[in-house]
Amino acid sequence: MTNNKRFQNYESLLETLRDLRTESDYQTVLQSVISVASELTMSEAASILKYDEADGYLHFIATPFFNRDAIQDIRVPLDESIAGWAYQNARNLVIQNVKDDQRFYSEIDQKGKFQTHSVLAVPLLIKGQPVGVFEAVNKTSRAHYNGEDALILETLASYVAVIVENMTLEKRAEQMQAATDQLEQMKKNFIAIASHELRTPLGLILGHSTFLREVIDEKYHEQLDIIIRNGGRLKEIVENLSNVENFQSGAARIRMAKFSFPNLVTKIADSFQGSAKEKKISLRLDIKDPDLSIEADAEKIEIAIANLIKNALSFTHEEGHIAVLVEKKTRYAKVTVIDDGIGIPSEDLSQIFDRFYQVESHLTRQHGGMGLGLSVAKVMIDLHGGKIWAESTPGKGSQFAFLLPLDRDQLVAAQQFFQA
Ligand code: ADP
């Protein structure tokens, strides 16, 4: 080859690589690469094969248009093919006359109605490891493949190897995503079925044991109280599960009505005074705006506030302090539940509102619960277009707060703002 011709070849090689950098569709890039390879090595055709871990064969990922339909589904074995040799040995292979070589895999010719004479096979390498093979076939005028051709194909091969690797990584990521989606769906189905199936028998157990307590001799009350209390606890868990599930499946609806916000918070806080007293914890209510009226779904807001206070009681030592602050902030009601309990490590803070998340392992911790209380609280506040968050210093205490739009109009505005 003359120096001039060689220079032209490199120039067009570089130009191709430059143009291809901006192309994002792999198939287009690979087709361009094989036509440039055929042209520059003066070959009748070129093709690219990728190794597939799933079946242990090489598969064509780019073939010349004239025999694409016939050969693109052929699986090329590693042991009886030229491409397989180049792949397994991670070395170039030049065969000037394939008929004399045992490694030639004739099925490709038969199916592709093509006659191979000579082959130049170059492995596609990523960090020295083969991922596929680049082949140029039939040097025109029965000439022999030379070092120059090998260099051209190697240059293109290093580029193609990166594409092939990206294809593999993308496929793997897609498979992992599909597996994760499937697991998430299974989890959702399980939650929906379990909470639905548990509710009816649980209702019967609670109903009948409450009835029994009314009519039975007093000496059995203690036992029945245990049944009723624990049945109630189970009911709470089932309700939490279905609350999260309903919201995530879009089945949750809010029923808005106007009510006095301080009255609601007072009622909830009062219902916890008994448990606070048992733990010698002071549970203090601080209402800054006694006339604060709000339009919301009281039942759902009650669940959120109750879960925050319940947690504060669970994670605060005996003789600790809890304060519940209620105030108006422009067009929002703000509730803050402050405790001087065990606190939350900063690395866990961003995840505590996730379903089933618990800071301590479920197996070692002393508190009950399924890691649902906060996710349910968040669901309830989100449904109202509000915002909930937590701050904490381990060993010193935690502070949970939420903002709730005061009415329907503000709810719409807030949804746009917080979800933007
Ligand atoms: P659970 O019902 O299991 O307590 P939650 O969703 O209510 O689940 O809370 C998730 C986790 O967040 C808890 O397991 C706990 O580790 C932590 N947490 C919640 N509230 C507090 C708090 N006031 N102080 C310390 N840790 C808390």
mmCIF file with all atom_site columns, N, CA and C and ligand atoms in Angstrom, residues 233 240 307-308 311-316 337 339 341-344 351-354 356-360 362 365 367-376 392 397-400, ligand 1:
data_model
loop_
_atom_site.group_PDB
_atom_site.id
_atom_site.type_symbol
_atom_site.label_atom_id
_atom_site.label_alt_id
_atom_site.label_comp_id
_atom_site.label_asym_id
_atom_site.label_entity_id
_atom_site.label_seq_id
_atom_site.pdbx_PDB_ins_code
_atom_site.Cartn_x
_atom_site.Cartn_y
_atom_site.Cartn_z
_atom_site.occupancy
_atom_site.B_iso_or_equiv
_atom_site.pdbx_formal_charge
_atom_site.auth_seq_id
_atom_site.auth_comp_id
_atom_site.auth_asym_id
_atom_site.auth_atom_id
_atom_site.pdbx_PDB_model_num
ATOM   1   N N   . ARG A 1 233 ? -53.645 -4.508 68.871 1.00 0.00 ? 233 ARG A N   1
ATOM   2   C CA  . ARG A 1 233 ? -52.305 -4.237 68.325 1.00 0.00 ? 233 ARG A CA  1
ATOM   3   C C   . ARG A 1 233 ? -52.184 -4.832 66.901 1.00 0.00 ? 233 ARG A C   1
ATOM   4   N N   . ASN A 1 240 ? -52.268 -0.309 59.365 1.00 0.00 ? 240 ASN A N   1
ATOM   5   C CA  . ASN A 1 240 ? -51.096 0.383  58.828 1.00 0.00 ? 240 ASN A CA  1
ATOM   6   C C   . ASN A 1 240 ? -50.723 -0.171 57.466 1.00 0.00 ? 240 ASN A C   1
ATOM   7   N N   . ASN A 1 307 ? -49.183 8.455  65.357 1.00 0.00 ? 307 ASN A N   1
ATOM   8   C CA  . ASN A 1 307 ? -47.963 7.676  65.107 1.00 0.00 ? 307 ASN A CA  1
ATOM   9   C C   . ASN A 1 307 ? -46.715 8.422  65.586 1.00 0.00 ? 307 ASN A C   1
ATOM   10  N N   . LEU A 1 308 ? -46.698 9.739  65.412 1.00 0.00 ? 308 LEU A N   1
ATOM   11  C CA  . LEU A 1 308 ? -45.527 10.509 65.860 1.00 0.00 ? 308 LEU A CA  1
ATOM   12  C C   . LEU A 1 308 ? -45.414 10.481 67.390 1.00 0.00 ? 308 LEU A C   1
ATOM   13  N N   . ASN A 1 311 ? -44.375 7.009  68.640 1.00 0.00 ? 311 ASN A N   1
ATOM   14  C CA  . ASN A 1 311 ? -42.931 6.793  68.474 1.00 0.00 ? 311 ASN A CA  1
ATOM   15  C C   . ASN A 1 311 ? -42.148 7.546  69.542 1.00 0.00 ? 311 ASN A C   1
ATOM   16  N N   . ALA A 1 312 ? -42.539 8.802  69.776 1.00 0.00 ? 312 ALA A N   1
ATOM   17  C CA  . ALA A 1 312 ? -41.813 9.602  70.776 1.00 0.00 ? 312 ALA A CA  1
ATOM   18  C C   . ALA A 1 312 ? -41.851 8.876  72.122 1.00 0.00 ? 312 ALA A C   1
ATOM   19  N N   . LEU A 1 313 ? -42.999 8.298  72.445 1.00 0.00 ? 313 LEU A N   1
ATOM   20  C CA  . LEU A 1 313 ? -43.119 7.562  73.715 1.00 0.00 ? 313 LEU A CA  1
ATOM   21  C C   . LEU A 1 313 ? -42.261 6.296  73.706 1.00 0.00 ? 313 LEU A C   1
ATOM   22  N N   . SER A 1 314 ? -42.229 5.608  72.547 1.00 0.00 ? 314 SER A N   1
ATOM   23  C CA  . SER A 1 314 ? -41.445 4.361  72.471 1.00 0.00 ? 314 SER A CA  1
ATOM   24  C C   . SER A 1 314 ? -39.958 4.620  72.600 1.00 0.00 ? 314 SER A C   1
ATOM   25  N N   . PHE A 1 315 ? -39.493 5.711  71.993 1.00 0.00 ? 315 PHE A N   1
ATOM   26  C CA  . PHE A 1 315 ? -38.050 5.918  71.908 1.00 0.00 ? 315 PHE A CA  1
ATOM   27  C C   . PHE A 1 315 ? -37.524 6.962  72.894 1.00 0.00 ? 315 PHE A C   1
ATOM   28  N N   . THR A 1 316 ? -38.299 7.202  73.956 1.00 0.00 ? 316 THR A N   1
ATOM   29  C CA  . THR A 1 316 ? -37.834 8.109  75.014 1.00 0.00 ? 316 THR A CA  1
ATOM   30  C C   . THR A 1 316 ? -37.756 7.311  76.319 1.00 0.00 ? 316 THR A C   1
ATOM   31  N N   . VAL A 1 337 ? -43.413 17.470 67.041 1.00 0.00 ? 337 VAL A N   1
ATOM   32  C CA  . VAL A 1 337 ? -43.361 16.571 68.197 1.00 0.00 ? 337 VAL A CA  1
ATOM   33  C C   . VAL A 1 337 ? -41.891 16.441 68.588 1.00 0.00 ? 337 VAL A C   1
ATOM   34  N N   . ASP A 1 339 ? -38.927 15.208 71.329 1.00 0.00 ? 339 ASP A N   1
ATOM   35  C CA  . ASP A 1 339 ? -38.652 14.353 72.494 1.00 0.00 ? 339 ASP A CA  1
ATOM   36  C C   . ASP A 1 339 ? -37.177 14.439 72.859 1.00 0.00 ? 339 ASP A C   1
ATOM   37  N N   . GLY A 1 341 ? -35.434 11.728 73.667 1.00 0.00 ? 341 GLY A N   1
ATOM   38  C CA  . GLY A 1 341 ? -35.175 10.289 73.697 1.00 0.00 ? 341 GLY A CA  1
ATOM   39  C C   . GLY A 1 341 ? -33.855 9.890  73.074 1.00 0.00 ? 341 GLY A C   1
ATOM   40  N N   . ILE A 1 342 ? -33.837 8.673  72.518 1.00 0.00 ? 342 ILE A N   1
ATOM   41  C CA  . ILE A 1 342 ? -32.559 8.086  72.073 1.00 0.00 ? 342 ILE A CA  1
ATOM   42  C C   . ILE A 1 342 ? -31.996 8.717  70.795 1.00 0.00 ? 342 ILE A C   1
ATOM   43  N N   . GLY A 1 343 ? -32.864 9.412  70.029 1.00 0.00 ? 343 GLY A N   1
ATOM   44  C CA  . GLY A 1 343 ? -32.376 10.050 68.802 1.00 0.00 ? 343 GLY A CA  1
ATOM   45  C C   . GLY A 1 343 ? -32.178 9.064  67.666 1.00 0.00 ? 343 GLY A C   1
ATOM   46  N N   . ILE A 1 344 ? -31.824 9.607  66.498 1.00 0.00 ? 344 ILE A N   1
ATOM   47  C CA  . ILE A 1 344 ? -31.686 8.770  65.290 1.00 0.00 ? 344 ILE A CA  1
ATOM   48  C C   . ILE A 1 344 ? -30.346 9.104  64.621 1.00 0.00 ? 344 ILE A C   1
ATOM   49  N N   . GLN A 1 351 ? -34.029 7.658  55.678 1.00 0.00 ? 351 GLN A N   1
ATOM   50  C CA  . GLN A 1 351 ? -34.775 6.451  55.302 1.00 0.00 ? 351 GLN A CA  1
ATOM   51  C C   . GLN A 1 351 ? -35.911 6.093  56.244 1.00 0.00 ? 351 GLN A C   1
ATOM   52  N N   . ILE A 1 352 ? -36.024 6.799  57.367 1.00 0.00 ? 352 ILE A N   1
ATOM   53  C CA  . ILE A 1 352 ? -36.998 6.358  58.370 1.00 0.00 ? 352 ILE A CA  1
ATOM   54  C C   . ILE A 1 352 ? -38.442 6.463  57.888 1.00 0.00 ? 352 ILE A C   1
ATOM   55  N N   . PHE A 1 353 ? -38.685 7.264  56.825 1.00 0.00 ? 353 PHE A N   1
ATOM   56  C CA  . PHE A 1 353 ? -40.053 7.353  56.317 1.00 0.00 ? 353 PHE A CA  1
ATOM   57  C C   . PHE A 1 353 ? -40.357 6.270  55.271 1.00 0.00 ? 353 PHE A C   1
ATOM   58  N N   . ASP A 1 354 ? -39.340 5.446  54.972 1.00 0.00 ? 354 ASP A N   1
ATOM   59  C CA  . ASP A 1 354 ? -39.563 4.349  54.009 1.00 0.00 ? 354 ASP A CA  1
ATOM   60  C C   . ASP A 1 354 ? -40.324 3.213  54.679 1.00 0.00 ? 354 ASP A C   1
ATOM   61  N N   . PHE A 1 356 ? -41.232 -0.231 56.131 1.00 0.00 ? 356 PHE A N   1
ATOM   62  C CA  . PHE A 1 356 ? -40.514 -1.301 56.811 1.00 0.00 ? 356 PHE A CA  1
ATOM   63  C C   . PHE A 1 356 ? -39.108 -0.919 57.289 1.00 0.00 ? 356 PHE A C   1
ATOM   64  N N   . TYR A 1 357 ? -38.809 0.378  57.293 1.00 0.00 ? 357 TYR A N   1
ATOM   65  C CA  . TYR A 1 357 ? -37.456 0.755  57.742 1.00 0.00 ? 357 TYR A CA  1
ATOM   66  C C   . TYR A 1 357 ? -37.426 0.931  59.255 1.00 0.00 ? 357 TYR A C   1
ATOM   67  N N   . GLN A 1 358 ? -36.462 0.284  59.876 1.00 0.00 ? 358 GLN A N   1
ATOM   68  C CA  . GLN A 1 358 ? -36.268 0.458  61.309 1.00 0.00 ? 358 GLN A CA  1
ATOM   69  C C   . GLN A 1 358 ? -34.791 0.659  61.550 1.00 0.00 ? 358 GLN A C   1
ATOM   70  N N   . VAL A 1 359 ? -34.460 1.579  62.473 1.00 0.00 ? 359 VAL A N   1
ATOM   71  C CA  . VAL A 1 359 ? -33.049 1.876  62.707 1.00 0.00 ? 359 VAL A CA  1
ATOM   72  C C   . VAL A 1 359 ? -32.354 0.652  63.310 1.00 0.00 ? 359 VAL A C   1
ATOM   73  N N   . GLU A 1 360 ? -32.953 0.110  64.345 1.00 0.00 ? 360 GLU A N   1
ATOM   74  C CA  . GLU A 1 360 ? -32.368 -1.085 64.953 1.00 0.00 ? 360 GLU A CA  1
ATOM   75  C C   . GLU A 1 360 ? -32.925 -2.314 64.259 1.00 0.00 ? 360 GLU A C   1
ATOM   76  N N   . HIS A 1 362 ? -34.787 -5.579 63.561 1.00 0.00 ? 362 HIS A N   1
ATOM   77  C CA  . HIS A 1 362 ? -36.048 -6.052 64.109 1.00 0.00 ? 362 HIS A CA  1
ATOM   78  C C   . HIS A 1 362 ? -35.815 -7.136 65.170 1.00 0.00 ? 362 HIS A C   1
ATOM   79  N N   . ARG A 1 365 ? -34.130 -5.268 68.579 1.00 0.00 ? 365 ARG A N   1
ATOM   80  C CA  . ARG A 1 365 ? -34.688 -4.100 69.261 1.00 0.00 ? 365 ARG A CA  1
ATOM   81  C C   . ARG A 1 365 ? -35.749 -4.479 70.287 1.00 0.00 ? 365 ARG A C   1
ATOM   82  N N   . HIS A 1 367 ? -38.442 -2.542 70.974 1.00 0.00 ? 367 HIS A N   1
ATOM   83  C CA  . HIS A 1 367 ? -39.772 -2.026 70.678 1.00 0.00 ? 367 HIS A CA  1
ATOM   84  C C   . HIS A 1 367 ? -40.483 -2.890 69.653 1.00 0.00 ? 367 HIS A C   1
ATOM   85  N N   . GLY A 1 368 ? -41.793 -2.868 69.717 1.00 0.00 ? 368 GLY A N   1
ATOM   86  C CA  . GLY A 1 368 ? -42.568 -3.597 68.708 1.00 0.00 ? 368 GLY A CA  1
ATOM   87  C C   . GLY A 1 368 ? -42.575 -2.791 67.418 1.00 0.00 ? 368 GLY A C   1
ATOM   88  N N   . GLY A 1 369 ? -43.561 -3.038 66.576 1.00 0.00 ? 369 GLY A N   1
ATOM   89  C CA  . GLY A 1 369 ? -43.674 -2.230 65.353 1.00 0.00 ? 369 GLY A CA  1
ATOM   90  C C   . GLY A 1 369 ? -43.064 -2.913 64.155 1.00 0.00 ? 369 GLY A C   1
ATOM   91  N N   . MET A 1 370 ? -43.497 -2.467 62.990 1.00 0.00 ? 370 MET A N   1
ATOM   92  C CA  . MET A 1 370 ? -43.024 -3.105 61.758 1.00 0.00 ? 370 MET A CA  1
ATOM   93  C C   . MET A 1 370 ? -42.316 -2.120 60.846 1.00 0.00 ? 370 MET A C   1
ATOM   94  N N   . GLY A 1 371 ? -42.001 -0.950 61.366 1.00 0.00 ? 371 GLY A N   1
ATOM   95  C CA  . GLY A 1 371 ? -41.372 0.048  60.504 1.00 0.00 ? 371 GLY A CA  1
ATOM   96  C C   . GLY A 1 371 ? -42.374 0.677  59.555 1.00 0.00 ? 371 GLY A C   1
ATOM   97  N N   . LEU A 1 372 ? -43.618 0.745  59.991 1.00 0.00 ? 372 LEU A N   1
ATOM   98  C CA  . LEU A 1 372 ? -44.663 1.300  59.108 1.00 0.00 ? 372 LEU A CA  1
ATOM   99  C C   . LEU A 1 372 ? -45.214 2.633  59.601 1.00 0.00 ? 372 LEU A C   1
ATOM   100 N N   . GLY A 1 373 ? -45.076 2.897  60.906 1.00 0.00 ? 373 GLY A N   1
ATOM   101 C CA  . GLY A 1 373 ? -45.714 4.084  61.494 1.00 0.00 ? 373 GLY A CA  1
ATOM   102 C C   . GLY A 1 373 ? -45.386 5.376  60.768 1.00 0.00 ? 373 GLY A C   1
ATOM   103 N N   . LEU A 1 374 ? -44.111 5.594  60.509 1.00 0.00 ? 374 LEU A N   1
ATOM   104 C CA  . LEU A 1 374 ? -43.725 6.855  59.869 1.00 0.00 ? 374 LEU A CA  1
ATOM   105 C C   . LEU A 1 374 ? -44.117 6.891  58.395 1.00 0.00 ? 374 LEU A C   1
ATOM   106 N N   . SER A 1 375 ? -44.045 5.728  57.722 1.00 0.00 ? 375 SER A N   1
ATOM   107 C CA  . SER A 1 375 ? -44.438 5.754  56.306 1.00 0.00 ? 375 SER A CA  1
ATOM   108 C C   . SER A 1 375 ? -45.937 6.022  56.204 1.00 0.00 ? 375 SER A C   1
ATOM   109 N N   . VAL A 1 376 ? -46.711 5.499  57.149 1.00 0.00 ? 376 VAL A N   1
ATOM   110 C CA  . VAL A 1 376 ? -48.147 5.794  57.142 1.00 0.00 ? 376 VAL A CA  1
ATOM   111 C C   . VAL A 1 376 ? -48.366 7.286  57.419 1.00 0.00 ? 376 VAL A C   1
ATOM   112 N N   . SER A 1 392 ? -32.702 15.180 64.177 1.00 0.00 ? 392 SER A N   1
ATOM   113 C CA  . SER A 1 392 ? -32.391 14.431 65.392 1.00 0.00 ? 392 SER A CA  1
ATOM   114 C C   . SER A 1 392 ? -30.919 14.512 65.746 1.00 0.00 ? 392 SER A C   1
ATOM   115 N N   . GLY A 1 397 ? -32.149 13.494 71.357 1.00 0.00 ? 397 GLY A N   1
ATOM   116 C CA  . GLY A 1 397 ? -33.587 13.527 71.082 1.00 0.00 ? 397 GLY A CA  1
ATOM   117 C C   . GLY A 1 397 ? -33.905 13.772 69.623 1.00 0.00 ? 397 GLY A C   1
ATOM   118 N N   . SER A 1 398 ? -35.197 13.739 69.320 1.00 0.00 ? 398 SER A N   1
ATOM   119 C CA  . SER A 1 398 ? -35.651 13.900 67.932 1.00 0.00 ? 398 SER A CA  1
ATOM   120 C C   . SER A 1 398 ? -36.765 14.927 67.864 1.00 0.00 ? 398 SER A C   1
ATOM   121 N N   . GLN A 1 399 ? -36.936 15.429 66.662 1.00 0.00 ? 399 GLN A N   1
ATOM   122 C CA  . GLN A 1 399 ? -37.982 16.413 66.428 1.00 0.00 ? 399 GLN A CA  1
ATOM   123 C C   . GLN A 1 399 ? -38.646 16.077 65.098 1.00 0.00 ? 399 GLN A C   1
ATOM   124 N N   . PHE A 1 400 ? -39.909 15.707 65.137 1.00 0.00 ? 400 PHE A N   1
ATOM   125 C CA  . PHE A 1 400 ? -40.655 15.420 63.908 1.00 0.00 ? 400 PHE A CA  1
ATOM   126 C C   . PHE A 1 400 ? -41.629 16.561 63.685 1.00 0.00 ? 400 PHE A C   1
HETATM 127 P P1  . ADP B 2 .   ? -42.002 1.371  63.956 1.00 0.00 ? 1   ADP B P1  1
HETATM 128 O O1  . ADP B 2 .   ? -43.492 1.339  64.008 1.00 0.00 ? 1   ADP B O1  1
HETATM 129 O O2  . ADP B 2 .   ? -41.392 0.037  63.723 1.00 0.00 ? 1   ADP B O2  1
HETATM 130 O O3  . ADP B 2 .   ? -41.387 2.109  65.092 1.00 0.00 ? 1   ADP B O3  1
HETATM 131 P P2  . ADP B 2 .   ? -41.785 3.720  62.297 1.00 0.00 ? 1   ADP B P2  1
HETATM 132 O O4  . ADP B 2 .   ? -41.960 3.835  60.820 1.00 0.00 ? 1   ADP B O4  1
HETATM 133 O O5  . ADP B 2 .   ? -42.778 4.400  63.147 1.00 0.00 ? 1   ADP B O5  1
HETATM 134 O O6  . ADP B 2 .   ? -41.654 2.182  62.629 1.00 0.00 ? 1   ADP B O6  1
HETATM 135 O O7  . ADP B 2 .   ? -40.359 4.286  62.659 1.00 0.00 ? 1   ADP B O7  1
HETATM 136 C C1  . ADP B 2 .   ? -39.245 3.844  61.935 1.00 0.00 ? 1   ADP B C1  1
HETATM 137 C C2  . ADP B 2 .   ? -37.994 3.898  62.789 1.00 0.00 ? 1   ADP B C2  1
HETATM 138 O O8  . ADP B 2 .   ? -37.621 5.258  63.023 1.00 0.00 ? 1   ADP B O8  1
HETATM 139 C C3  . ADP B 2 .   ? -38.179 3.296  64.167 1.00 0.00 ? 1   ADP B C3  1
HETATM 140 O O9  . ADP B 2 .   ? -37.984 1.910  64.134 1.00 0.00 ? 1   ADP B O9  1
HETATM 141 C C4  . ADP B 2 .   ? -37.116 4.014  64.967 1.00 0.00 ? 1   ADP B C4  1
HETATM 142 O O10 . ADP B 2 .   ? -35.881 3.376  64.810 1.00 0.00 ? 1   ADP B O10 1
HETATM 143 C C5  . ADP B 2 .   ? -37.048 5.386  64.313 1.00 0.00 ? 1   ADP B C5  1
HETATM 144 N N1  . ADP B 2 .   ? -37.816 6.399  65.057 1.00 0.00 ? 1   ADP B N1  1
HETATM 145 C C6  . ADP B 2 .   ? -39.054 6.839  64.786 1.00 0.00 ? 1   ADP B C6  1
HETATM 146 N N2  . ADP B 2 .   ? -39.432 7.793  65.666 1.00 0.00 ? 1   ADP B N2  1
HETATM 147 C C7  . ADP B 2 .   ? -38.402 7.963  66.514 1.00 0.00 ? 1   ADP B C7  1
HETATM 148 C C8  . ADP B 2 .   ? -38.152 8.819  67.646 1.00 0.00 ? 1   ADP B C8  1
HETATM 149 N N3  . ADP B 2 .   ? -39.052 9.712  68.063 1.00 0.00 ? 1   ADP B N3  1
HETATM 150 N N4  . ADP B 2 .   ? -36.955 8.708  68.261 1.00 0.00 ? 1   ADP B N4  1
HETATM 151 C C9  . ADP B 2 .   ? -36.029 7.821  67.833 1.00 0.00 ? 1   ADP B C9  1
HETATM 152 N N5  . ADP B 2 .   ? -36.196 7.003  66.778 1.00 0.00 ? 1   ADP B N5  1
HETATM 153 C C10 . ADP B 2 .   ? -37.358 7.066  66.126 1.00 0.00 ? 1   ADP B C10 1
#
